[in-house]
mmCIF file of C-alpha atoms and ligand atoms in Angstrom:
data_model
loop_
_atom_site.group_PDB
_atom_site.id
_atom_site.type_symbol
_atom_site.label_atom_id
_atom_site.label_comp_id
_atom_site.label_asym_id
_atom_site.label_seq_id
_atom_site.Cartn_x
_atom_site.Cartn_y
_atom_site.Cartn_z
ATOM 1 C CA MET A 1 72.811 -51.648 27.999
ATOM 2 C CA THR A 2 69.769 -50.151 30.171
ATOM 3 C CA ASP A 3 66.296 -51.618 28.945
ATOM 4 C CA PRO A 4 64.320 -48.486 27.481
ATOM 5 C CA LEU A 5 61.290 -50.027 28.597
ATOM 6 C CA ARG A 6 62.211 -50.504 32.052
ATOM 7 C CA ARG A 7 62.517 -46.309 32.158
ATOM 8 C CA LEU A 8 58.756 -46.357 30.821
ATOM 9 C CA SER A 9 55.630 -46.080 33.403
ATOM 10 C CA PRO A 10 52.039 -46.688 32.896
ATOM 11 C CA VAL A 11 50.057 -43.156 31.639
ATOM 12 C CA VAL A 12 46.810 -42.477 32.156
ATOM 13 C CA ARG A 13 44.125 -39.865 30.533
ATOM 14 C CA LEU A 14 40.940 -38.309 30.820
ATOM 15 C CA ALA A 15 39.383 -37.540 27.672
ATOM 16 C CA PRO A 16 36.911 -36.191 27.423
ATOM 17 C CA ALA A 17 33.771 -34.994 26.032
ATOM 18 C CA LYS A 18 32.821 -32.133 24.019
ATOM 19 C CA LEU A 19 29.543 -29.983 23.056
ATOM 20 C CA ASN A 20 29.672 -27.248 20.001
ATOM 21 C CA LEU A 21 27.620 -23.844 21.760
ATOM 22 C CA THR A 22 27.442 -23.219 17.830
ATOM 23 C CA LEU A 23 28.029 -25.278 14.522
ATOM 24 C CA ALA A 24 27.823 -23.677 11.303
ATOM 25 C CA VAL A 25 28.578 -24.928 8.163
ATOM 26 C CA VAL A 26 29.899 -22.250 5.850
ATOM 27 C CA GLY A 27 30.408 -24.404 2.768
ATOM 28 C CA ARG A 28 31.439 -27.473 1.093
ATOM 29 C CA ARG A 29 35.167 -27.874 0.119
ATOM 30 C CA ASP A 30 36.444 -30.069 -2.689
ATOM 31 C CA ASP A 31 37.293 -33.094 -0.968
ATOM 32 C CA GLY A 32 33.878 -33.875 0.519
ATOM 33 C CA TYR A 33 34.482 -32.449 4.096
ATOM 34 C CA HIS A 34 32.122 -29.417 5.183
ATOM 35 C CA SER A 35 34.021 -25.835 6.412
ATOM 36 C CA LEU A 36 32.702 -25.159 9.464
ATOM 37 C CA HIS A 37 33.084 -22.421 12.208
ATOM 38 C CA SER A 38 31.803 -23.749 15.454
ATOM 39 C CA VAL A 39 32.515 -23.409 19.669
ATOM 40 C CA PHE A 40 33.622 -26.753 20.876
ATOM 41 C CA VAL A 41 34.060 -26.565 24.868
ATOM 42 C CA PRO A 42 35.308 -29.554 26.741
ATOM 43 C CA LEU A 43 33.038 -31.256 29.519
ATOM 44 C CA THR A 44 34.067 -32.835 33.144
ATOM 45 C CA LEU A 45 32.152 -36.019 31.235
ATOM 46 C CA ALA A 46 35.505 -37.684 30.060
ATOM 47 C CA ASP A 47 36.492 -41.464 29.312
ATOM 48 C CA ARG A 48 39.792 -42.521 30.685
ATOM 49 C CA LEU A 49 42.828 -44.124 28.677
ATOM 50 C CA SER A 50 45.537 -45.852 30.944
ATOM 51 C CA LEU A 51 48.624 -46.644 28.130
ATOM 52 C CA ALA A 52 51.627 -49.264 29.599
ATOM 53 C CA PRO A 53 54.240 -50.122 27.721
ATOM 54 C CA VAL A 54 54.950 -54.045 27.097
ATOM 55 C CA GLY A 55 57.377 -56.562 25.257
ATOM 56 C CA GLY A 56 55.963 -57.934 21.655
ATOM 57 C CA HIS A 57 55.012 -55.958 18.569
ATOM 58 C CA ARG A 58 51.038 -56.123 19.211
ATOM 59 C CA ASP A 59 48.760 -53.180 20.435
ATOM 60 C CA THR A 60 46.422 -54.544 23.335
ATOM 61 C CA LEU A 61 42.271 -52.805 23.939
ATOM 62 C CA HIS A 62 40.568 -53.503 27.021
ATOM 63 C CA VAL A 63 37.374 -51.495 27.084
ATOM 64 C CA THR A 64 35.015 -51.015 30.072
ATOM 65 C CA GLY A 65 31.755 -48.969 30.664
ATOM 66 C CA LEU A 66 29.647 -47.761 27.785
ATOM 67 C CA ASP A 67 29.460 -50.120 24.810
ATOM 68 C CA ALA A 68 32.244 -49.273 22.776
ATOM 69 C CA GLY A 69 31.709 -51.785 19.204
ATOM 70 C CA PRO A 70 33.982 -54.308 18.590
ATOM 71 C CA PRO A 71 37.287 -53.363 19.773
ATOM 72 C CA ALA A 72 38.874 -54.544 16.617
ATOM 73 C CA ASP A 73 37.601 -51.378 15.306
ATOM 74 C CA ASN A 74 38.525 -49.032 17.922
ATOM 75 C CA ILE A 75 39.975 -45.573 16.371
ATOM 76 C CA VAL A 76 42.537 -46.316 19.700
ATOM 77 C CA PHE A 77 45.030 -49.087 17.642
ATOM 78 C CA ARG A 78 44.776 -46.304 14.527
ATOM 79 C CA ALA A 79 46.176 -43.538 16.833
ATOM 80 C CA LEU A 80 48.872 -45.675 18.068
ATOM 81 C CA ALA A 81 49.329 -46.675 14.211
ATOM 82 C CA SER A 82 49.734 -43.021 13.629
ATOM 83 C CA ALA A 83 51.837 -41.980 16.505
ATOM 84 C CA ARG A 84 54.064 -44.883 15.825
ATOM 85 C CA ALA A 85 54.245 -44.117 12.118
ATOM 86 C CA ALA A 86 55.141 -40.101 12.913
ATOM 87 C CA VAL A 87 57.180 -41.092 15.951
ATOM 88 C CA GLY A 88 59.413 -42.941 13.612
ATOM 89 C CA GLY A 89 63.207 -44.483 15.300
ATOM 90 C CA GLY A 90 63.125 -40.794 17.514
ATOM 91 C CA TRP A 91 62.472 -42.174 21.128
ATOM 92 C CA PRO A 92 64.864 -43.280 23.328
ATOM 93 C CA GLY A 93 64.902 -46.903 22.386
ATOM 94 C CA GLY A 94 65.426 -45.716 18.830
ATOM 95 C CA PRO A 95 65.742 -46.533 15.812
ATOM 96 C CA GLY A 96 63.767 -49.253 16.144
ATOM 97 C CA PRO A 97 59.900 -49.079 16.235
ATOM 98 C CA ALA A 98 58.030 -47.738 19.294
ATOM 99 C CA PRO A 99 57.149 -50.353 21.892
ATOM 100 C CA ALA A 100 53.469 -52.004 21.264
ATOM 101 C CA LEU A 101 51.229 -50.823 24.667
ATOM 102 C CA ALA A 102 48.469 -52.039 26.268
ATOM 103 C CA VAL A 103 45.446 -49.914 26.215
ATOM 104 C CA ARG A 104 43.218 -50.307 28.630
ATOM 105 C CA LEU A 105 39.799 -47.719 28.091
ATOM 106 C CA ASP A 106 36.518 -47.278 30.634
ATOM 107 C CA LYS A 107 34.348 -45.917 28.122
ATOM 108 C CA ARG A 108 32.006 -43.267 30.099
ATOM 109 C CA ILE A 109 30.986 -41.001 26.612
ATOM 110 C CA PRO A 110 28.495 -42.641 24.634
ATOM 111 C CA VAL A 111 29.512 -43.518 21.094
ATOM 112 C CA ALA A 112 27.843 -41.822 18.137
ATOM 113 C CA ALA A 113 26.371 -39.240 20.127
ATOM 114 C CA GLY A 114 27.523 -36.026 19.016
ATOM 115 C CA LEU A 115 30.081 -35.927 21.795
ATOM 116 C CA GLY A 116 32.968 -36.474 20.530
ATOM 117 C CA GLY A 117 33.974 -39.378 22.690
ATOM 118 C CA GLY A 118 36.052 -41.117 19.760
ATOM 119 C CA SER A 119 38.260 -38.258 18.454
ATOM 120 C CA SER A 120 38.896 -37.633 22.176
ATOM 121 C CA ASP A 121 39.907 -41.152 22.638
ATOM 122 C CA ALA A 122 41.935 -41.371 19.735
ATOM 123 C CA ALA A 123 43.825 -37.658 20.868
ATOM 124 C CA ALA A 124 44.804 -38.766 24.419
ATOM 125 C CA THR A 125 45.912 -42.320 22.955
ATOM 126 C CA VAL A 126 48.467 -40.194 20.881
ATOM 127 C CA ASP A 127 49.639 -37.613 23.287
ATOM 128 C CA GLY A 128 49.769 -40.395 25.912
ATOM 129 C CA ALA A 129 51.835 -42.984 23.330
ATOM 130 C CA LEU A 130 53.845 -39.739 22.819
ATOM 131 C CA GLU A 131 54.525 -39.507 26.961
ATOM 132 C CA ALA A 132 54.332 -43.691 27.540
ATOM 133 C CA TRP A 133 57.449 -43.908 24.896
ATOM 134 C CA GLY A 134 59.719 -41.040 26.343
ATOM 135 C CA ALA A 135 59.020 -39.414 22.188
ATOM 136 C CA GLU A 136 57.895 -36.386 20.957
ATOM 137 C CA LEU A 137 56.443 -34.631 18.048
ATOM 138 C CA ASP A 138 56.860 -31.134 17.075
ATOM 139 C CA ASP A 139 53.378 -28.940 17.501
ATOM 140 C CA HIS A 140 53.091 -29.792 13.341
ATOM 141 C CA ALA A 141 53.813 -33.147 13.760
ATOM 142 C CA ARG A 142 51.049 -33.278 16.128
ATOM 143 C CA LEU A 143 48.178 -31.555 14.486
ATOM 144 C CA ALA A 144 49.233 -33.646 11.013
ATOM 145 C CA VAL A 145 48.298 -37.064 12.647
ATOM 146 C CA ALA A 146 45.265 -35.472 14.622
ATOM 147 C CA ALA A 147 44.052 -34.421 11.433
ATOM 148 C CA TYR A 148 44.453 -37.903 9.910
ATOM 149 C CA LEU A 149 42.667 -39.840 12.190
ATOM 150 C CA GLY A 150 39.339 -37.203 12.209
ATOM 151 C CA SER A 151 38.061 -33.692 12.001
ATOM 152 C CA ASP A 152 37.204 -33.429 15.662
ATOM 153 C CA VAL A 153 40.920 -34.517 17.057
ATOM 154 C CA PRO A 154 42.964 -31.596 16.527
ATOM 155 C CA PHE A 155 40.376 -29.410 19.198
ATOM 156 C CA PHE A 156 40.784 -32.340 21.432
ATOM 157 C CA LEU A 157 45.133 -32.258 21.433
ATOM 158 C CA ALA A 158 44.758 -28.435 21.684
ATOM 159 C CA GLY A 159 42.577 -28.885 25.017
ATOM 160 C CA GLY A 160 40.234 -26.080 26.419
ATOM 161 C CA PRO A 161 37.648 -24.127 24.902
ATOM 162 C CA ALA A 162 38.079 -22.972 21.194
ATOM 163 C CA LEU A 163 36.746 -21.672 17.866
ATOM 164 C CA VAL A 164 37.366 -25.025 15.237
ATOM 165 C CA GLU A 165 37.107 -23.802 11.572
ATOM 166 C CA GLY A 166 37.900 -25.283 7.872
ATOM 167 C CA ARG A 167 37.607 -29.145 8.629
ATOM 168 C CA GLY A 168 38.471 -29.138 12.630
ATOM 169 C CA GLU A 169 42.115 -28.412 11.822
ATOM 170 C CA GLN A 170 41.544 -24.359 12.545
ATOM 171 C CA VAL A 171 41.535 -24.547 16.821
ATOM 172 C CA ALA A 172 41.869 -20.826 18.195
ATOM 173 C CA PRO A 173 41.126 -21.139 21.955
ATOM 174 C CA LEU A 174 39.144 -19.269 23.529
ATOM 175 C CA HIS A 175 40.200 -18.048 27.057
ATOM 176 C CA GLY A 176 37.605 -15.843 28.459
ATOM 177 C CA LEU A 177 35.215 -18.739 30.486
ATOM 178 C CA ARG A 178 34.709 -17.144 33.620
ATOM 179 C CA GLY A 179 33.133 -20.045 35.970
ATOM 180 C CA THR A 180 32.270 -23.381 34.947
ATOM 181 C CA PRO A 181 28.593 -23.430 33.575
ATOM 182 C CA GLY A 182 26.740 -26.390 34.579
ATOM 183 C CA VAL A 183 25.415 -29.070 31.341
ATOM 184 C CA LEU A 184 22.651 -31.142 30.828
ATOM 185 C CA LEU A 185 23.032 -34.112 28.387
ATOM 186 C CA VAL A 186 20.187 -36.230 27.097
ATOM 187 C CA THR A 187 21.305 -39.152 24.606
ATOM 188 C CA PRO A 188 18.980 -41.037 22.906
ATOM 189 C CA VAL A 189 19.946 -44.377 22.566
ATOM 190 C CA ILE A 190 19.862 -43.991 18.375
ATOM 191 C CA PRO A 191 23.388 -43.699 17.574
ATOM 192 C CA VAL A 192 23.162 -40.986 14.709
ATOM 193 C CA PRO A 193 26.700 -41.680 11.819
ATOM 194 C CA THR A 194 27.885 -38.139 11.270
ATOM 195 C CA PRO A 195 28.479 -38.701 7.828
ATOM 196 C CA GLU A 196 24.427 -39.961 7.462
ATOM 197 C CA VAL A 197 24.077 -36.440 8.803
ATOM 198 C CA PHE A 198 26.337 -34.050 6.568
ATOM 199 C CA ALA A 199 24.845 -36.299 3.565
ATOM 200 C CA ALA A 200 20.834 -34.830 4.748
ATOM 201 C CA PHE A 201 22.601 -31.887 4.869
ATOM 202 C CA ASP A 202 24.035 -31.408 1.059
ATOM 203 C CA ALA A 203 20.564 -32.280 0.132
ATOM 204 C CA ILE A 204 18.496 -29.647 2.051
ATOM 205 C CA ARG A 205 21.375 -27.128 2.367
ATOM 206 C CA SER A 206 19.359 -23.999 1.347
ATOM 207 C CA HIS A 207 18.156 -23.878 4.586
ATOM 208 C CA VAL A 208 21.451 -22.357 5.856
ATOM 209 C CA ASP A 209 21.219 -18.052 5.558
ATOM 210 C CA GLY A 210 24.402 -17.176 7.409
ATOM 211 C CA ALA A 211 22.300 -16.584 10.984
ATOM 212 C CA VAL A 212 24.184 -19.571 12.833
ATOM 213 C CA ARG A 213 27.904 -18.303 11.325
ATOM 214 C CA MET A 214 26.734 -14.747 12.983
ATOM 215 C CA SER A 215 25.443 -16.360 16.654
ATOM 216 C CA SER A 216 28.397 -18.451 16.074
ATOM 217 C CA ALA A 217 31.300 -15.340 15.538
ATOM 218 C CA HIS A 218 29.316 -13.369 18.237
ATOM 219 C CA LEU A 219 29.327 -16.117 20.594
ATOM 220 C CA ALA A 220 33.527 -16.639 19.949
ATOM 221 C CA GLU A 221 34.182 -13.310 20.088
ATOM 222 C CA GLU A 222 32.514 -13.214 23.627
ATOM 223 C CA LEU A 223 34.119 -16.292 25.243
ATOM 224 C CA ARG A 224 37.325 -14.793 24.201
ATOM 225 C CA ALA A 225 36.886 -11.316 25.956
ATOM 226 C CA GLY A 226 35.243 -12.734 28.868
ATOM 227 C CA LEU A 227 31.842 -14.603 29.182
ATOM 228 C CA THR A 228 30.181 -15.296 32.668
ATOM 229 C CA VAL A 229 28.514 -18.036 33.205
ATOM 230 C CA ALA A 230 25.278 -16.293 34.019
ATOM 231 C CA ASN A 231 25.824 -14.088 30.392
ATOM 232 C CA LEU A 232 26.219 -17.931 28.601
ATOM 233 C CA VAL A 233 23.120 -19.624 30.456
ATOM 234 C CA ALA A 234 21.211 -16.434 29.335
ATOM 235 C CA ARG A 235 21.878 -16.896 25.988
ATOM 236 C CA ALA A 236 20.932 -20.525 25.907
ATOM 237 C CA GLY A 237 17.722 -19.400 23.486
ATOM 238 C CA VAL A 238 20.210 -18.136 21.043
ATOM 239 C CA LEU A 239 22.824 -21.213 20.977
ATOM 240 C CA ALA A 240 20.137 -23.686 20.978
ATOM 241 C CA SER A 241 18.992 -22.862 17.156
ATOM 242 C CA ALA A 242 22.417 -22.315 16.223
ATOM 243 C CA ASN A 243 23.405 -25.401 15.083
ATOM 244 C CA ASP A 244 23.044 -25.864 11.036
ATOM 245 C CA LEU A 245 22.978 -29.294 11.313
ATOM 246 C CA LEU A 246 19.462 -29.521 12.918
ATOM 247 C CA PRO A 247 17.325 -30.052 10.235
ATOM 248 C CA ALA A 248 19.824 -32.891 8.754
ATOM 249 C CA THR A 249 19.972 -34.786 11.885
ATOM 250 C CA ALA A 250 15.635 -34.064 12.013
ATOM 251 C CA LEU A 251 15.795 -36.021 8.627
ATOM 252 C CA VAL A 252 18.114 -38.932 9.770
ATOM 253 C CA VAL A 253 16.272 -39.189 12.817
ATOM 254 C CA PRO A 254 12.909 -37.773 13.023
ATOM 255 C CA ALA A 255 11.696 -38.585 16.580
ATOM 256 C CA LEU A 256 14.420 -36.044 18.132
ATOM 257 C CA VAL A 257 12.131 -33.453 16.589
ATOM 258 C CA PRO A 258 8.761 -34.227 19.123
ATOM 259 C CA PHE A 259 11.449 -35.978 21.866
ATOM 260 C CA LYS A 260 13.631 -32.147 22.093
ATOM 261 C CA ARG A 261 10.165 -29.962 21.717
ATOM 262 C CA ALA A 262 8.888 -32.713 24.884
ATOM 263 C CA LEU A 263 12.408 -31.879 26.696
ATOM 264 C CA SER A 264 12.079 -28.000 26.755
ATOM 265 C CA ARG A 265 8.203 -28.100 28.063
ATOM 266 C CA SER A 266 9.817 -30.121 30.869
ATOM 267 C CA LEU A 267 13.205 -28.486 31.825
ATOM 268 C CA GLY A 268 11.197 -25.021 30.964
ATOM 269 C CA ARG A 269 14.841 -24.601 29.016
ATOM 270 C CA PRO A 270 16.297 -24.183 25.523
ATOM 271 C CA ILE A 271 17.781 -27.412 24.956
ATOM 272 C CA GLY A 272 20.503 -27.558 21.698
ATOM 273 C CA LEU A 273 21.600 -30.392 19.758
ATOM 274 C CA SER A 274 25.431 -31.038 20.318
ATOM 275 C CA GLY A 275 27.507 -31.775 16.796
ATOM 276 C CA SER A 276 25.602 -34.043 14.126
ATOM 277 C CA GLY A 277 23.206 -35.822 17.374
ATOM 278 C CA PRO A 278 22.005 -37.239 18.889
ATOM 279 C CA THR A 279 22.807 -35.465 21.991
ATOM 280 C CA LEU A 280 20.615 -32.573 23.209
ATOM 281 C CA TRP A 281 21.801 -30.142 25.786
ATOM 282 C CA ALA A 282 20.671 -27.750 28.640
ATOM 283 C CA LEU A 283 22.556 -24.863 30.378
ATOM 284 C CA TYR A 284 22.735 -24.577 33.760
ATOM 285 C CA ALA A 285 24.796 -22.047 36.058
ATOM 286 C CA SER A 286 25.845 -24.914 37.781
ATOM 287 C CA GLU A 287 26.533 -29.135 37.726
ATOM 288 C CA GLY A 288 24.809 -29.404 41.210
ATOM 289 C CA GLU A 289 21.385 -27.618 38.888
ATOM 290 C CA ALA A 290 22.116 -29.785 35.954
ATOM 291 C CA ALA A 291 21.955 -32.693 38.299
ATOM 292 C CA VAL A 292 18.854 -31.899 39.661
ATOM 293 C CA ALA A 293 17.478 -31.567 35.852
ATOM 294 C CA ALA A 294 19.234 -34.358 35.419
ATOM 295 C CA GLU A 295 16.331 -36.387 38.087
ATOM 296 C CA VAL A 296 13.682 -34.152 36.414
ATOM 297 C CA VAL A 297 14.117 -35.935 32.679
ATOM 298 C CA ARG A 298 14.937 -39.550 35.289
ATOM 299 C CA ALA A 299 11.461 -39.080 37.105
ATOM 300 C CA ALA A 300 9.575 -38.175 33.769
ATOM 301 C CA LEU A 301 10.992 -40.734 31.950
ATOM 302 C CA ALA A 302 10.319 -43.370 34.896
ATOM 303 C CA ALA A 303 6.645 -41.770 34.892
ATOM 304 C CA GLY A 304 6.080 -41.858 31.728
ATOM 305 C CA SER A 305 5.440 -38.345 31.103
ATOM 306 C CA LEU A 306 8.380 -37.870 29.113
ATOM 307 C CA THR A 307 8.982 -40.996 26.289
ATOM 308 C CA ALA A 308 12.231 -40.958 24.473
ATOM 309 C CA PRO A 309 13.163 -42.606 20.963
ATOM 310 C CA GLY A 310 15.304 -45.495 20.782
ATOM 311 C CA PRO A 311 15.247 -49.289 22.317
ATOM 312 C CA SER A 312 16.039 -47.800 26.163
ATOM 313 C CA ALA A 313 16.568 -45.379 28.111
ATOM 314 C CA PRO A 314 18.304 -42.607 27.146
ATOM 315 C CA PHE A 315 22.080 -41.530 28.785
ATOM 316 C CA VAL A 316 21.455 -38.646 30.746
ATOM 317 C CA CYS A 317 24.391 -37.005 32.930
ATOM 318 C CA ALA A 318 24.407 -33.413 34.452
ATOM 319 C CA THR A 319 28.075 -32.098 33.470
ATOM 320 C CA ALA A 320 29.842 -29.131 33.389
ATOM 321 C CA ILE A 321 32.241 -27.052 30.810
ATOM 322 C CA VAL A 322 36.071 -27.340 31.335
ATOM 323 C CA GLY A 323 37.716 -23.993 30.991
ATOM 324 C CA HIS A 324 41.460 -23.700 29.887
ATOM 325 C CA SER A 325 43.207 -22.817 33.388
ATOM 326 C CA GLN A 326 41.319 -26.848 34.428
ATOM 327 C CA GLN A 327 42.688 -29.034 31.680
ATOM 328 C CA GLY A 328 45.183 -31.193 32.639
ATOM 329 C CA SER A 329 46.008 -34.914 32.530
ATOM 330 C CA GLU A 330 45.518 -37.253 35.498
ATOM 331 C CA PRO A 331 48.564 -37.777 37.379
HETATM 332 O O1 C5P B 401 36.631 -36.247 9.901
HETATM 333 P P1 C5P B 401 35.857 -37.601 10.447
HETATM 334 O O2 C5P B 401 35.919 -38.729 9.849
HETATM 335 O O3 C5P B 401 35.539 -37.625 12.189
HETATM 336 O O4 C5P B 401 34.435 -37.038 10.205
HETATM 337 C C1 C5P B 401 33.427 -37.692 9.940
HETATM 338 C C2 C5P B 401 31.967 -38.081 8.325
HETATM 339 O O5 C5P B 401 31.600 -36.495 8.931
HETATM 340 C C3 C5P B 401 33.086 -37.749 7.183
HETATM 341 O O6 C5P B 401 33.251 -38.745 6.424
HETATM 342 C C4 C5P B 401 31.984 -36.518 6.684
HETATM 343 O O7 C5P B 401 31.834 -37.228 5.739
HETATM 344 C C5 C5P B 401 31.704 -34.993 7.645
HETATM 345 N N1 C5P B 401 32.351 -34.426 8.183
HETATM 346 C C6 C5P B 401 32.450 -32.805 7.490
HETATM 347 N N2 C5P B 401 33.028 -32.223 7.701
HETATM 348 C C7 C5P B 401 33.292 -31.896 8.505
HETATM 349 C C8 C5P B 401 33.904 -32.754 9.211
HETATM 350 C C9 C5P B 401 33.010 -34.076 9.033
HETATM 351 O O8 C5P B 401 31.584 -33.530 5.881
HETATM 352 N N3 C5P B 401 34.316 -30.916 8.975
#
């Protein structure tokens, strides 16, 4: 009899960060979550995962790179357990459960930053585990696993720019981005728990007037029909204020407001907030231009002419938005 594990090889996956170019909160649901209308785009900034089948019954995780908190609490374990339960005996070595995996995670996306790093790791884990096991799940079952793991996970499982609605489970790909816009990310070292921001949003929700929803619908339509980098960058001013969570995040992290203003002054650009924050972003025509801006920010921080909130220097990173055709896994 052939050993099913011998046919299985390690699998490598990139888990990209995301940016919310718009984020409209359009309602509160009975389950306590919020209905969103948000344009999500993946970035070249990405965590890297490798998943290798091992003997034994316990999945393991080894994390390198940025601080990701206690490994035992990592969403990778929940993603493996959920994917294994969904597969059941439906893998080549079945009918027993799919084998334990040894996962290596190289963390490059700051955690609790509004960049979706944990959710992306979860999606990459599910996708990579299925391949490592030689198992398949139909789209419905994959989406169910993803939605169970977190609101942002279905977006990462789909891949590519998308309009995200509902709690996050409705993902409509947007194929019209022409080119590769650069993005500067500045993440102060103040982890912002998403639930706290939504709780603050509920306390002040009278501030929502539908303007962000309109900006979001407009951008989604343009990104569906076709939008050049120059036209996207020209819309940065509108997009920078197209986030209904901004006032709530400002309540949770008041120091972010003057920092955002100072950053905008230093760079002469509109500055947006990704998701529930605290990551701030600026759009550029290319990753090279974003890299120049990153140097300006680092120099201003070093010289003391720009002061970031938090106990240490912020994460400053030049990256780019990934269009649909560039999406994929590493060989
Ligand atoms: O689904 P996930 O665990 O990523 O969500 C984290 C928190 O963000 C939830 O507990 C909820 O407070 C809030 N949330 C929400 N509506 C969404 C997504 C997240 O209220 N659509």
